[in-house]
Amino acid sequence: MYYKTTVLYVHVCYFFGSTLDPDVLPKACQYKDRNGNKRQPKWKNNDSSQYFPSYNISPQSYTPVLVSCKSGAQSTKQEISDDERELQAMKWGLVPSWHRGDPGSFGYKMNNARIESITEKKSFKGALERGRRCVVLAEGFYEWQEVKGGGQKQPYFIYFKEKVKHEENNEEDEMKSDRPLLTMAGIFDVWQPSSEEEPLYSYSVITLEAKAPFRSIHHRVPAVLKDEEAVRQWLDGSEIKYEQALKLLSPDDCLDWHPVSKAVNNSRYKEPDCTKEIDLSLAEKKAQRGKITNWFKKSPKKRETLSGSTEEPATKKEKLEQ
């Protein structure tokens, strides 16, 4: 499934990012239904107010996901749509439906769901049995590589390897992009405190043990759905049971990546250069120059001590002699 879009981003330690406007996102998620007709998924209840585009999105934020209209994502009070899919803004970090009390009091981090234990954990298995499977949308995600010597980890931006060719005479400028929209397998649940209050929709990204060459970046990787057929099968919970769907998920060589600025380590940094490729050798030289500059900015007292001077600074000698 190839979506033409501007920018959307994710994290496996992760941060997601999405700068695609809510009005443009349905166009980016165009698909063909079972009859071969082109369709654009609508926002659930025509409401995208919880989704705020950003270059750097951390867990507990709301991001866009795709769900099947038969998956139980829709309210029981709402008639089933003729469309096969719909868009919904969900909170990243699953809160299970059985949780009692405020969602913020749920004490477990549920940003990711490890495929090795997904059917063993009550929080995840319940959602799977209800057919609550979703597709998390992003142009890419950030991951952090361990640095030799125990220094600050180096972030990378990861995305689909394939490039999308621009269509001629495309009047939608905001739809032009060199990358297809990344699609990742996820599960969601619906927590509702009472029938009078609005339910909370939240999700987890399914992760797998990474294989080479991605393993050089990180040992875990999201379960990427590499094409339209994979997306269709993952969303089709009415025909493809979760046991079979999970077997379809595997690490793939469809990803590419490049290093980015360590500024993305801070989720409050949301500038457009978040995904810009950097030259690691130049970045290292700049860091070394910064260390030298900081050393020269130190006070004369500290410089004398660091340079191996055995003479006490005058002010300290005077104080000792008093």
PDB file of N, CA, C and O in Angstrom, residues 85-153:
ATOM      1  N   ARG A  85     -12.916   0.860   5.823  1.00  0.00           N
ATOM      2  CA  ARG A  85     -11.958   1.389   6.782  1.00  0.00           C
ATOM      3  C   ARG A  85     -12.340   2.792   7.223  1.00  0.00           C
ATOM      4  O   ARG A  85     -13.055   3.498   6.519  1.00  0.00           O
ATOM      5  N   GLU A  86     -11.826   3.173   8.365  1.00  0.00           N
ATOM      6  CA  GLU A  86     -11.995   4.546   8.828  1.00  0.00           C
ATOM      7  C   GLU A  86     -10.740   4.986   9.579  1.00  0.00           C
ATOM      8  O   GLU A  86      -9.945   4.161  10.047  1.00  0.00           O
ATOM      9  N   LEU A  87     -10.562   6.295   9.663  1.00  0.00           N
ATOM     10  CA  LEU A  87      -9.455   6.897  10.400  1.00  0.00           C
ATOM     11  C   LEU A  87      -9.916   7.270  11.799  1.00  0.00           C
ATOM     12  O   LEU A  87     -11.069   7.664  12.003  1.00  0.00           O
ATOM     13  N   GLN A  88      -9.008   7.146  12.736  1.00  0.00           N
ATOM     14  CA  GLN A  88      -9.338   7.533  14.095  1.00  0.00           C
ATOM     15  C   GLN A  88      -8.080   7.998  14.816  1.00  0.00           C
ATOM     16  O   GLN A  88      -6.988   7.456  14.599  1.00  0.00           O
ATOM     17  N   ALA A  89      -8.212   9.017  15.633  1.00  0.00           N
ATOM     18  CA  ALA A  89      -7.104   9.467  16.483  1.00  0.00           C
ATOM     19  C   ALA A  89      -7.181   8.678  17.784  1.00  0.00           C
ATOM     20  O   ALA A  89      -8.186   8.735  18.488  1.00  0.00           O
ATOM     21  N   MET A  90      -6.128   7.934  18.078  1.00  0.00           N
ATOM     22  CA  MET A  90      -6.089   7.138  19.304  1.00  0.00           C
ATOM     23  C   MET A  90      -4.867   7.499  20.137  1.00  0.00           C
ATOM     24  O   MET A  90      -3.846   7.927  19.605  1.00  0.00           O
ATOM     25  N   LYS A  91      -4.993   7.274  21.428  1.00  0.00           N
ATOM     26  CA  LYS A  91      -3.888   7.551  22.342  1.00  0.00           C
ATOM     27  C   LYS A  91      -2.853   6.444  22.252  1.00  0.00           C
ATOM     28  O   LYS A  91      -3.188   5.255  22.289  1.00  0.00           O
ATOM     29  N   TRP A  92      -1.601   6.832  22.131  1.00  0.00           N
ATOM     30  CA  TRP A  92      -0.500   5.875  22.023  1.00  0.00           C
ATOM     31  C   TRP A  92      -0.100   5.401  23.411  1.00  0.00           C
ATOM     32  O   TRP A  92       0.466   6.148  24.212  1.00  0.00           O
ATOM     33  N   GLY A  93      -0.409   4.139  23.711  1.00  0.00           N
ATOM     34  CA  GLY A  93      -0.190   3.562  25.036  1.00  0.00           C
ATOM     35  C   GLY A  93      -1.493   2.938  25.490  1.00  0.00           C
ATOM     36  O   GLY A  93      -2.352   3.611  26.061  1.00  0.00           O
ATOM     37  N   LEU A  94      -1.659   1.638  25.221  1.00  0.00           N
ATOM     38  CA  LEU A  94      -2.940   0.967  25.425  1.00  0.00           C
ATOM     39  C   LEU A  94      -3.363   0.931  26.890  1.00  0.00           C
ATOM     40  O   LEU A  94      -2.571   0.611  27.775  1.00  0.00           O
ATOM     41  N   VAL A  95      -4.635   1.278  27.124  1.00  0.00           N
ATOM     42  CA  VAL A  95      -5.283   1.115  28.424  1.00  0.00           C
ATOM     43  C   VAL A  95      -6.363   0.048  28.232  1.00  0.00           C
ATOM     44  O   VAL A  95      -7.297   0.246  27.457  1.00  0.00           O
ATOM     45  N   PRO A  96      -6.255  -1.112  28.878  1.00  0.00           N
ATOM     46  CA  PRO A  96      -7.205  -2.200  28.649  1.00  0.00           C
ATOM     47  C   PRO A  96      -8.616  -1.862  29.110  1.00  0.00           C
ATOM     48  O   PRO A  96      -8.802  -1.087  30.055  1.00  0.00           O
ATOM     49  N   SER A  97      -9.594  -2.465  28.458  1.00  0.00           N
ATOM     50  CA  SER A  97     -11.005  -2.184  28.752  1.00  0.00           C
ATOM     51  C   SER A  97     -11.387  -2.595  30.172  1.00  0.00           C
ATOM     52  O   SER A  97     -12.314  -2.028  30.757  1.00  0.00           O
ATOM     53  N   TRP A  98     -10.676  -3.564  30.748  1.00  0.00           N
ATOM     54  CA  TRP A  98     -11.028  -4.058  32.074  1.00  0.00           C
ATOM     55  C   TRP A  98     -10.462  -3.215  33.209  1.00  0.00           C
ATOM     56  O   TRP A  98     -10.765  -3.444  34.381  1.00  0.00           O
ATOM     57  N   HIS A  99      -9.638  -2.228  32.883  1.00  0.00           N
ATOM     58  CA  HIS A  99      -9.022  -1.404  33.930  1.00  0.00           C
ATOM     59  C   HIS A  99     -10.089  -0.621  34.691  1.00  0.00           C
ATOM     60  O   HIS A  99     -11.015  -0.072  34.107  1.00  0.00           O
ATOM     61  N   ARG A 100      -9.938  -0.575  35.998  1.00  0.00           N
ATOM     62  CA  ARG A 100     -10.863   0.182  36.849  1.00  0.00           C
ATOM     63  C   ARG A 100     -10.133   1.399  37.407  1.00  0.00           C
ATOM     64  O   ARG A 100      -8.996   1.319  37.836  1.00  0.00           O
ATOM     65  N   GLY A 101     -10.801   2.515  37.388  1.00  0.00           N
ATOM     66  CA  GLY A 101     -10.192   3.748  37.865  1.00  0.00           C
ATOM     67  C   GLY A 101      -9.758   4.619  36.705  1.00  0.00           C
ATOM     68  O   GLY A 101      -9.989   4.298  35.530  1.00  0.00           O
ATOM     69  N   ASP A 102      -9.135   5.738  37.029  1.00  0.00           N
ATOM     70  CA  ASP A 102      -8.686   6.678  36.021  1.00  0.00           C
ATOM     71  C   ASP A 102      -7.646   6.028  35.107  1.00  0.00           C
ATOM     72  O   ASP A 102      -6.781   5.295  35.582  1.00  0.00           O
ATOM     73  N   PRO A 103      -7.718   6.287  33.770  1.00  0.00           N
ATOM     74  CA  PRO A 103      -6.736   5.694  32.848  1.00  0.00           C
ATOM     75  C   PRO A 103      -5.301   6.047  33.205  1.00  0.00           C
ATOM     76  O   PRO A 103      -4.386   5.259  32.990  1.00  0.00           O
ATOM     77  N   GLY A 104      -5.106   7.243  33.770  1.00  0.00           N
ATOM     78  CA  GLY A 104      -3.765   7.669  34.149  1.00  0.00           C
ATOM     79  C   GLY A 104      -3.191   6.855  35.287  1.00  0.00           C
ATOM     80  O   GLY A 104      -1.972   6.866  35.511  1.00  0.00           O
ATOM     81  N   SER A 105      -4.041   6.114  35.993  1.00  0.00           N
ATOM     82  CA  SER A 105      -3.565   5.315  37.119  1.00  0.00           C
ATOM     83  C   SER A 105      -3.113   3.924  36.684  1.00  0.00           C
ATOM     84  O   SER A 105      -2.603   3.156  37.505  1.00  0.00           O
ATOM     85  N   PHE A 106      -3.298   3.584  35.400  1.00  0.00           N
ATOM     86  CA  PHE A 106      -2.838   2.281  34.917  1.00  0.00           C
ATOM     87  C   PHE A 106      -1.317   2.307  34.883  1.00  0.00           C
ATOM     88  O   PHE A 106      -0.703   3.069  34.136  1.00  0.00           O
ATOM     89  N   GLY A 107      -0.696   1.476  35.715  1.00  0.00           N
ATOM     90  CA  GLY A 107       0.731   1.621  35.994  1.00  0.00           C
ATOM     91  C   GLY A 107       1.685   0.928  35.059  1.00  0.00           C
ATOM     92  O   GLY A 107       2.874   0.845  35.370  1.00  0.00           O
ATOM     93  N   TYR A 108       1.237   0.427  33.919  1.00  0.00           N
ATOM     94  CA  TYR A 108       2.125  -0.290  33.007  1.00  0.00           C
ATOM     95  C   TYR A 108       2.309   0.483  31.705  1.00  0.00           C
ATOM     96  O   TYR A 108       1.361   1.079  31.200  1.00  0.00           O
ATOM     97  N   LYS A 109       3.527   0.442  31.184  1.00  0.00           N
ATOM     98  CA  LYS A 109       3.785   1.073  29.895  1.00  0.00           C
ATOM     99  C   LYS A 109       3.346   0.121  28.788  1.00  0.00           C
ATOM    100  O   LYS A 109       3.884  -0.978  28.664  1.00  0.00           O
ATOM    101  N   MET A 110       2.390   0.547  28.001  1.00  0.00           N
ATOM    102  CA  MET A 110       1.817  -0.303  26.964  1.00  0.00           C
ATOM    103  C   MET A 110       2.002   0.320  25.583  1.00  0.00           C
ATOM    104  O   MET A 110       1.146   0.174  24.710  1.00  0.00           O
ATOM    105  N   ASN A 111       3.117   1.019  25.388  1.00  0.00           N
ATOM    106  CA  ASN A 111       3.370   1.650  24.084  1.00  0.00           C
ATOM    107  C   ASN A 111       3.599   0.596  23.010  1.00  0.00           C
ATOM    108  O   ASN A 111       3.169   0.764  21.868  1.00  0.00           O
ATOM    109  N   ASN A 112       4.313  -0.473  23.375  1.00  0.00           N
ATOM    110  CA  ASN A 112       4.646  -1.543  22.451  1.00  0.00           C
ATOM    111  C   ASN A 112       4.133  -2.874  22.984  1.00  0.00           C
ATOM    112  O   ASN A 112       4.038  -3.078  24.197  1.00  0.00           O
ATOM    113  N   ALA A 113       3.828  -3.791  22.059  1.00  0.00           N
ATOM    114  CA  ALA A 113       3.403  -5.139  22.421  1.00  0.00           C
ATOM    115  C   ALA A 113       4.347  -6.136  21.757  1.00  0.00           C
ATOM    116  O   ALA A 113       4.384  -6.231  20.530  1.00  0.00           O
ATOM    117  N   ARG A 114       5.131  -6.856  22.546  1.00  0.00           N
ATOM    118  CA  ARG A 114       6.072  -7.839  21.999  1.00  0.00           C
ATOM    119  C   ARG A 114       5.289  -9.031  21.449  1.00  0.00           C
ATOM    120  O   ARG A 114       4.467  -9.617  22.166  1.00  0.00           O
ATOM    121  N   ILE A 115       5.544  -9.388  20.199  1.00  0.00           N
ATOM    122  CA  ILE A 115       4.791 -10.471  19.572  1.00  0.00           C
ATOM    123  C   ILE A 115       5.029 -11.801  20.270  1.00  0.00           C
ATOM    124  O   ILE A 115       4.150 -12.677  20.286  1.00  0.00           O
ATOM    125  N   GLU A 116       6.196 -11.978  20.913  1.00  0.00           N
ATOM    126  CA  GLU A 116       6.518 -13.234  21.575  1.00  0.00           C
ATOM    127  C   GLU A 116       5.577 -13.521  22.755  1.00  0.00           C
ATOM    128  O   GLU A 116       5.361 -14.679  23.108  1.00  0.00           O
ATOM    129  N   SER A 117       5.039 -12.466  23.381  1.00  0.00           N
ATOM    130  CA  SER A 117       4.206 -12.666  24.571  1.00  0.00           C
ATOM    131  C   SER A 117       2.824 -12.029  24.444  1.00  0.00           C
ATOM    132  O   SER A 117       2.095 -11.941  25.428  1.00  0.00           O
ATOM    133  N   ILE A 118       2.454 -11.632  23.232  1.00  0.00           N
ATOM    134  CA  ILE A 118       1.212 -10.879  23.050  1.00  0.00           C
ATOM    135  C   ILE A 118      -0.025 -11.692  23.421  1.00  0.00           C
ATOM    136  O   ILE A 118      -1.026 -11.151  23.893  1.00  0.00           O
ATOM    137  N   THR A 119       0.021 -13.002  23.212  1.00  0.00           N
ATOM    138  CA  THR A 119      -1.142 -13.833  23.538  1.00  0.00           C
ATOM    139  C   THR A 119      -1.122 -14.320  24.986  1.00  0.00           C
ATOM    140  O   THR A 119      -2.067 -14.977  25.427  1.00  0.00           O
ATOM    141  N   GLU A 120      -0.060 -14.001  25.707  1.00  0.00           N
ATOM    142  CA  GLU A 120       0.046 -14.423  27.100  1.00  0.00           C
ATOM    143  C   GLU A 120      -0.412 -13.340  28.067  1.00  0.00           C
ATOM    144  O   GLU A 120      -0.694 -13.635  29.234  1.00  0.00           O
ATOM    145  N   LYS A 121      -0.455 -12.120  27.593  1.00  0.00           N
ATOM    146  CA  LYS A 121      -0.815 -10.996  28.460  1.00  0.00           C
ATOM    147  C   LYS A 121      -2.300 -10.677  28.312  1.00  0.00           C
ATOM    148  O   LYS A 121      -2.813 -10.488  27.203  1.00  0.00           O
ATOM    149  N   LYS A 122      -2.983 -10.588  29.431  1.00  0.00           N
ATOM    150  CA  LYS A 122      -4.411 -10.340  29.450  1.00  0.00           C
ATOM    151  C   LYS A 122      -4.777  -9.058  28.715  1.00  0.00           C
ATOM    152  O   LYS A 122      -5.767  -9.007  27.977  1.00  0.00           O
ATOM    153  N   SER A 123      -3.971  -8.029  28.881  1.00  0.00           N
ATOM    154  CA  SER A 123      -4.264  -6.726  28.285  1.00  0.00           C
ATOM    155  C   SER A 123      -4.314  -6.797  26.762  1.00  0.00           C
ATOM    156  O   SER A 123      -5.132  -6.125  26.121  1.00  0.00           O
ATOM    157  N   PHE A 124      -3.415  -7.593  26.176  1.00  0.00           N
ATOM    158  CA  PHE A 124      -3.328  -7.683  24.715  1.00  0.00           C
ATOM    159  C   PHE A 124      -4.253  -8.768  24.149  1.00  0.00           C
ATOM    160  O   PHE A 124      -4.893  -8.567  23.118  1.00  0.00           O
ATOM    161  N   LYS A 125      -4.318  -9.905  24.815  1.00  0.00           N
ATOM    162  CA  LYS A 125      -5.098 -11.011  24.273  1.00  0.00           C
ATOM    163  C   LYS A 125      -6.577 -10.657  24.189  1.00  0.00           C
ATOM    164  O   LYS A 125      -7.268 -11.029  23.232  1.00  0.00           O
ATOM    165  N   GLY A 126      -7.068  -9.930  25.169  1.00  0.00           N
ATOM    166  CA  GLY A 126      -8.472  -9.530  25.144  1.00  0.00           C
ATOM    167  C   GLY A 126      -8.806  -8.693  23.917  1.00  0.00           C
ATOM    168  O   GLY A 126      -9.840  -8.888  23.275  1.00  0.00           O
ATOM    169  N   ALA A 127      -7.899  -7.761  23.580  1.00  0.00           N
ATOM    170  CA  ALA A 127      -8.109  -6.916  22.401  1.00  0.00           C
ATOM    171  C   ALA A 127      -8.041  -7.751  21.130  1.00  0.00           C
ATOM    172  O   ALA A 127      -8.837  -7.561  20.197  1.00  0.00           O
ATOM    173  N   LEU A 128      -7.103  -8.701  21.069  1.00  0.00           N
ATOM    174  CA  LEU A 128      -6.976  -9.565  19.897  1.00  0.00           C
ATOM    175  C   LEU A 128      -8.222 -10.406  19.699  1.00  0.00           C
ATOM    176  O   LEU A 128      -8.720 -10.566  18.582  1.00  0.00           O
ATOM    177  N   GLU A 129      -8.746 -10.970  20.773  1.00  0.00           N
ATOM    178  CA  GLU A 129      -9.925 -11.826  20.676  1.00  0.00           C
ATOM    179  C   GLU A 129     -11.150 -11.055  20.213  1.00  0.00           C
ATOM    180  O   GLU A 129     -12.060 -11.625  19.609  1.00  0.00           O
ATOM    181  N   ARG A 130     -11.176  -9.749  20.488  1.00  0.00           N
ATOM    182  CA  ARG A 130     -12.291  -8.912  20.032  1.00  0.00           C
ATOM    183  C   ARG A 130     -12.075  -8.384  18.615  1.00  0.00           C
ATOM    184  O   ARG A 130     -12.881  -7.620  18.106  1.00  0.00           O
ATOM    185  N   GLY A 131     -10.971  -8.754  17.993  1.00  0.00           N
ATOM    186  CA  GLY A 131     -10.707  -8.289  16.627  1.00  0.00           C
ATOM    187  C   GLY A 131     -10.274  -6.851  16.554  1.00  0.00           C
ATOM    188  O   GLY A 131     -10.423  -6.199  15.514  1.00  0.00           O
ATOM    189  N   ARG A 132      -9.719  -6.337  17.632  1.00  0.00           N
ATOM    190  CA  ARG A 132      -9.341  -4.926  17.671  1.00  0.00           C
ATOM    191  C   ARG A 132      -7.908  -4.734  17.169  1.00  0.00           C
ATOM    192  O   ARG A 132      -6.989  -4.452  17.934  1.00  0.00           O
ATOM    193  N   ARG A 133      -7.771  -4.866  15.874  1.00  0.00           N
ATOM    194  CA  ARG A 133      -6.479  -4.679  15.213  1.00  0.00           C
ATOM    195  C   ARG A 133      -6.517  -3.360  14.439  1.00  0.00           C
ATOM    196  O   ARG A 133      -7.537  -2.994  13.855  1.00  0.00           O
ATOM    197  N   CYS A 134      -5.392  -2.663  14.437  1.00  0.00           N
ATOM    198  CA  CYS A 134      -5.327  -1.363  13.755  1.00  0.00           C
ATOM    199  C   CYS A 134      -4.014  -1.239  12.995  1.00  0.00           C
ATOM    200  O   CYS A 134      -3.093  -2.039  13.178  1.00  0.00           O
ATOM    201  N   VAL A 135      -3.927  -0.230  12.159  1.00  0.00           N
ATOM    202  CA  VAL A 135      -2.709   0.073  11.410  1.00  0.00           C
ATOM    203  C   VAL A 135      -2.249   1.466  11.812  1.00  0.00           C
ATOM    204  O   VAL A 135      -2.970   2.449  11.619  1.00  0.00           O
ATOM    205  N   VAL A 136      -1.080   1.532  12.406  1.00  0.00           N
ATOM    206  CA  VAL A 136      -0.513   2.812  12.853  1.00  0.00           C
ATOM    207  C   VAL A 136       0.188   3.460  11.661  1.00  0.00           C
ATOM    208  O   VAL A 136       1.008   2.837  10.997  1.00  0.00           O
ATOM    209  N   LEU A 137      -0.151   4.719  11.396  1.00  0.00           N
ATOM    210  CA  LEU A 137       0.324   5.419  10.205  1.00  0.00           C
ATOM    211  C   LEU A 137       1.466   6.372  10.534  1.00  0.00           C
ATOM    212  O   LEU A 137       1.398   7.121  11.506  1.00  0.00           O
ATOM    213  N   ALA A 138       2.496   6.344   9.721  1.00  0.00           N
ATOM    214  CA  ALA A 138       3.635   7.247   9.890  1.00  0.00           C
ATOM    215  C   ALA A 138       4.474   7.231   8.625  1.00  0.00           C
ATOM    216  O   ALA A 138       4.440   6.259   7.864  1.00  0.00           O
ATOM    217  N   GLU A 139       5.236   8.293   8.394  1.00  0.00           N
ATOM    218  CA  GLU A 139       6.190   8.255   7.294  1.00  0.00           C
ATOM    219  C   GLU A 139       7.458   7.544   7.730  1.00  0.00           C
ATOM    220  O   GLU A 139       8.206   7.021   6.924  1.00  0.00           O
ATOM    221  N   GLY A 140       7.686   7.513   9.019  1.00  0.00           N
ATOM    222  CA  GLY A 140       8.866   6.863   9.548  1.00  0.00           C
ATOM    223  C   GLY A 140       8.868   6.920  11.060  1.00  0.00           C
ATOM    224  O   GLY A 140       7.958   7.452  11.675  1.00  0.00           O
ATOM    225  N   PHE A 141       9.886   6.360  11.672  1.00  0.00           N
ATOM    226  CA  PHE A 141      10.010   6.433  13.121  1.00  0.00           C
ATOM    227  C   PHE A 141      11.468   6.655  13.489  1.00  0.00           C
ATOM    228  O   PHE A 141      12.380   6.432  12.689  1.00  0.00           O
ATOM    229  N   TYR A 142      11.682   7.102  14.716  1.00  0.00           N
ATOM    230  CA  TYR A 142      13.025   7.318  15.236  1.00  0.00           C
ATOM    231  C   TYR A 142      13.438   6.140  16.100  1.00  0.00           C
ATOM    232  O   TYR A 142      12.645   5.595  16.858  1.00  0.00           O
ATOM    233  N   GLU A 143      14.694   5.744  15.960  1.00  0.00           N
ATOM    234  CA  GLU A 143      15.262   4.730  16.839  1.00  0.00           C
ATOM    235  C   GLU A 143      16.666   5.168  17.233  1.00  0.00           C
ATOM    236  O   GLU A 143      17.319   5.905  16.500  1.00  0.00           O
ATOM    237  N   TRP A 144      17.117   4.698  18.402  1.00  0.00           N
ATOM    238  CA  TRP A 144      18.396   5.139  18.966  1.00  0.00           C
ATOM    239  C   TRP A 144      19.412   4.004  18.993  1.00  0.00           C
ATOM    240  O   TRP A 144      19.140   2.919  19.513  1.00  0.00           O
ATOM    241  N   GLN A 145      20.572   4.269  18.465  1.00  0.00           N
ATOM    242  CA  GLN A 145      21.651   3.296  18.398  1.00  0.00           C
ATOM    243  C   GLN A 145      22.638   3.531  19.538  1.00  0.00           C
ATOM    244  O   GLN A 145      23.006   4.670  19.837  1.00  0.00           O
ATOM    245  N   GLU A 146      23.055   2.433  20.174  1.00  0.00           N
ATOM    246  CA  GLU A 146      24.061   2.534  21.230  1.00  0.00           C
ATOM    247  C   GLU A 146      25.365   3.064  20.644  1.00  0.00           C
ATOM    248  O   GLU A 146      25.755   2.708  19.535  1.00  0.00           O
ATOM    249  N   VAL A 147      26.036   3.930  21.392  1.00  0.00           N
ATOM    250  CA  VAL A 147      27.295   4.521  20.938  1.00  0.00           C
ATOM    251  C   VAL A 147      28.442   3.935  21.742  1.00  0.00           C
ATOM    252  O   VAL A 147      28.341   3.781  22.965  1.00  0.00           O
ATOM    253  N   LYS A 148      29.538   3.581  21.057  1.00  0.00           N
ATOM    254  CA  LYS A 148      30.704   3.027  21.748  1.00  0.00           C
ATOM    255  C   LYS A 148      31.230   4.026  22.769  1.00  0.00           C
ATOM    256  O   LYS A 148      31.293   5.224  22.505  1.00  0.00           O
ATOM    257  N   GLY A 149      31.625   3.522  23.909  1.00  0.00           N
ATOM    258  CA  GLY A 149      32.146   4.398  24.947  1.00  0.00           C
ATOM    259  C   GLY A 149      31.069   4.909  25.882  1.00  0.00           C
ATOM    260  O   GLY A 149      31.350   5.675  26.796  1.00  0.00           O
ATOM    261  N   GLY A 150      29.801   4.477  25.638  1.00  0.00           N
ATOM    262  CA  GLY A 150      28.730   4.877  26.547  1.00  0.00           C
ATOM    263  C   GLY A 150      28.270   6.315  26.396  1.00  0.00           C
ATOM    264  O   GLY A 150      27.706   6.889  27.331  1.00  0.00           O
ATOM    265  N   GLY A 151      28.516   6.927  25.228  1.00  0.00           N
ATOM    266  CA  GLY A 151      28.065   8.291  25.003  1.00  0.00           C
ATOM    267  C   GLY A 151      26.575   8.359  24.733  1.00  0.00           C
ATOM    268  O   GLY A 151      25.863   7.357  24.788  1.00  0.00           O
ATOM    269  N   GLN A 152      26.106   9.565  24.432  1.00  0.00           N
ATOM    270  CA  GLN A 152      24.691   9.753  24.140  1.00  0.00           C
ATOM    271  C   GLN A 152      24.308   8.979  22.887  1.00  0.00           C
ATOM    272  O   GLN A 152      24.997   9.001  21.879  1.00  0.00           O
ATOM    273  N   LYS A 153      23.197   8.257  22.927  1.00  0.00           N
ATOM    274  CA  LYS A 153      22.768   7.427  21.808  1.00  0.00           C
ATOM    275  C   LYS A 153      22.510   8.266  20.555  1.00  0.00           C
ATOM    276  O   LYS A 153      22.060   9.406  20.647  1.00  0.00           O
TER     277      LYS A 153
END
